[in-house]
mmCIF file of C-alpha atoms and ligand atoms in Angstrom:
data_model
loop_
_atom_site.group_PDB
_atom_site.id
_atom_site.type_symbol
_atom_site.label_atom_id
_atom_site.label_comp_id
_atom_site.label_asym_id
_atom_site.label_seq_id
_atom_site.Cartn_x
_atom_site.Cartn_y
_atom_site.Cartn_z
ATOM 1 C CA MET A 29 0.031 -0.539 -0.195
ATOM 2 C CA ARG A 30 0.977 3.719 -0.866
ATOM 3 C CA PRO A 31 -0.533 6.815 0.606
ATOM 4 C CA CYS A 32 -2.142 8.693 -2.348
ATOM 5 C CA ALA A 33 0.380 11.305 -3.182
ATOM 6 C CA GLU A 34 -1.593 14.915 -2.449
ATOM 7 C CA PRO A 35 0.718 16.387 0.402
ATOM 8 C CA GLY A 36 -1.522 15.066 3.672
ATOM 9 C CA CYS A 37 -3.908 12.875 2.236
ATOM 10 C CA PRO A 38 -3.747 9.634 4.509
ATOM 11 C CA VAL A 39 -5.241 6.984 1.952
ATOM 12 C CA LEU A 40 -3.872 4.177 1.365
ATOM 13 C CA LEU A 41 -3.628 3.050 -2.259
ATOM 14 C CA ARG A 42 -2.765 -0.140 -4.277
ATOM 15 C CA LYS A 43 -0.947 1.752 -6.796
ATOM 16 C CA ALA A 44 1.379 4.813 -6.685
ATOM 17 C CA GLY A 45 -0.940 7.691 -7.486
ATOM 18 C CA ARG A 46 -3.566 9.164 -6.491
ATOM 19 C CA CYS A 47 -7.242 8.198 -3.693
ATOM 20 C CA GLN A 48 -10.276 9.821 -5.950
ATOM 21 C CA LYS A 49 -11.189 12.519 -4.813
ATOM 22 C CA HIS A 50 -7.818 14.092 -4.826
ATOM 23 C CA ARG A 51 -7.254 12.616 -9.100
ATOM 24 C CA ARG A 52 -9.625 14.986 -10.302
ATOM 25 C CA TYR A 53 -7.395 18.051 -9.054
ATOM 26 C CA SER A 54 -4.633 16.841 -11.628
ATOM 27 C CA PRO A 55 -4.634 17.587 -15.059
ATOM 28 C CA THR A 56 -1.628 15.921 -15.781
ATOM 29 C CA TYR A 57 -2.743 12.777 -14.082
ATOM 30 C CA LEU A 58 -6.249 13.315 -16.180
ATOM 31 C CA GLU A 59 -3.995 13.676 -19.440
ATOM 32 C CA ARG A 60 -2.747 10.273 -19.486
ATOM 33 C CA ASP A 61 -6.042 8.465 -18.712
ATOM 34 C CA TRP A 62 -6.877 6.663 -21.242
ATOM 35 C CA ALA A 63 -11.087 6.317 -20.874
ATOM 36 C CA GLU A 64 -10.560 10.512 -21.055
ATOM 37 C CA GLN A 65 -7.688 10.168 -23.864
ATOM 38 C CA LYS A 66 -10.978 8.364 -25.777
ATOM 39 C CA ARG A 67 -13.169 11.211 -24.900
ATOM 40 C CA ARG A 68 -11.673 13.819 -25.919
ATOM 41 C CA ALA A 69 -10.608 11.989 -29.094
ATOM 42 C CA ALA A 70 -14.241 11.486 -29.478
ATOM 43 C CA VAL A 71 -15.494 14.646 -29.127
ATOM 44 C CA VAL A 72 -12.995 16.181 -31.564
ATOM 45 C CA ALA A 73 -13.893 12.876 -34.877
ATOM 46 C CA LYS A 74 -17.740 14.628 -33.914
ATOM 47 C CA HIS A 75 -16.560 18.132 -34.838
ATOM 48 C CA ARG A 76 -14.617 16.927 -37.425
ATOM 49 C CA ALA A 77 -17.446 15.014 -39.295
ATOM 50 C CA THR A 78 -19.315 18.106 -38.692
ATOM 51 C CA HIS A 79 -17.580 21.020 -39.491
ATOM 52 C CA GLY A 80 -14.187 19.740 -41.048
ATOM 53 C CA ASP A 81 -11.379 21.127 -40.300
ATOM 54 C CA TRP A 82 -12.627 24.355 -38.058
ATOM 55 C CA CYS A 83 -10.979 25.865 -34.767
ATOM 56 C CA PRO A 84 -14.757 27.750 -33.065
ATOM 57 C CA GLY A 85 -12.219 30.020 -31.950
ATOM 58 C CA TRP A 86 -13.120 31.147 -27.594
ATOM 59 C CA PRO A 87 -15.190 34.364 -28.022
ATOM 60 C CA SER A 88 -13.973 34.737 -24.093
ATOM 61 C CA THR A 89 -10.273 34.949 -25.085
ATOM 62 C CA GLY A 90 -11.369 36.541 -28.122
ATOM 63 C CA HIS A 91 -10.396 34.579 -30.440
ATOM 64 C CA ALA A 92 -12.018 34.586 -33.888
ATOM 65 C CA PRO A 93 -12.588 30.958 -35.960
ATOM 66 C CA HIS A 94 -10.166 29.437 -38.557
ATOM 67 C CA ALA A 95 -9.120 26.531 -40.143
ATOM 68 C CA CYS A 96 -7.070 24.514 -38.518
ATOM 69 C CA THR A 97 -6.289 21.242 -38.588
ATOM 70 C CA ASP A 98 -4.681 20.808 -35.380
ATOM 71 C CA LEU A 99 -7.896 20.055 -33.026
ATOM 72 C CA THR A 100 -7.900 19.345 -29.390
ATOM 73 C CA ALA A 101 -10.959 18.917 -26.963
ATOM 74 C CA ALA A 102 -10.254 21.529 -24.945
ATOM 75 C CA HIS A 103 -12.972 21.288 -21.094
ATOM 76 C CA VAL A 104 -15.301 24.032 -21.065
ATOM 77 C CA VAL A 105 -14.579 24.319 -16.910
ATOM 78 C CA ALA A 106 -10.320 24.055 -16.198
ATOM 79 C CA VAL A 107 -9.787 20.877 -15.489
ATOM 80 C CA ALA A 108 -8.078 22.193 -12.472
ATOM 81 C CA ASN A 109 -10.912 23.630 -11.093
ATOM 82 C CA GLY A 110 -12.888 20.585 -10.967
ATOM 83 C CA GLY A 111 -13.792 20.173 -14.744
ATOM 84 C CA GLY A 112 -12.311 16.808 -14.960
ATOM 85 C CA ALA A 113 -15.663 15.184 -15.907
ATOM 86 C CA GLY A 114 -17.559 18.251 -17.234
ATOM 87 C CA PRO A 115 -18.082 18.976 -21.150
ATOM 88 C CA LEU A 116 -15.937 18.996 -23.418
ATOM 89 C CA LEU A 117 -15.366 21.774 -26.420
ATOM 90 C CA VAL A 118 -13.033 21.588 -29.467
ATOM 91 C CA LEU A 119 -10.149 23.696 -29.651
ATOM 92 C CA CYS A 120 -6.395 23.925 -31.356
ATOM 93 C CA ARG A 121 -4.116 23.102 -30.339
ATOM 94 C CA SER A 122 -2.368 26.567 -29.926
ATOM 95 C CA GLU A 123 -5.250 28.090 -28.036
ATOM 96 C CA ASN A 124 -6.391 24.960 -25.875
ATOM 97 C CA SER A 125 -2.934 25.344 -23.923
ATOM 98 C CA ARG A 126 -2.993 28.731 -24.071
ATOM 99 C CA LEU A 127 -5.831 28.550 -22.050
ATOM 100 C CA ARG A 128 -4.645 25.976 -19.880
ATOM 101 C CA ASP A 129 -1.273 27.788 -18.920
ATOM 102 C CA SER A 130 -3.925 31.365 -18.185
ATOM 103 C CA ASP A 131 -5.547 28.679 -15.571
ATOM 104 C CA GLU A 132 -2.663 28.085 -13.840
HETATM 105 ZN ZN1 ZN B 228 -6.246 11.857 -1.707
HETATM 106 ZN ZN1 ZN B 229 -8.700 28.068 -33.051
#
């Protein structure tokens, strides 16, 4: 048994990592999560089927819609704020990472 990776958390786990309560606060953990990857891929695939290679933009940051082949699924609510299981939006990779940087 190993303790949860969250400092001060007393929960013991069978594998190294975080307990269920702290797991969703770790964006890096979610990035590696297979089910989450699959969910993101499905959202992007569905968007492509409907709109093609098109970034819909992000109005709140003034990011205008544009043609884009490097699309990724973005969390409407940042993962760090508990949005890990929330709805996903399609956005270009550069804007997605820019939004992520501003969250942290
Ligand atoms: Zn914990
Ligand atoms: Zn874009």
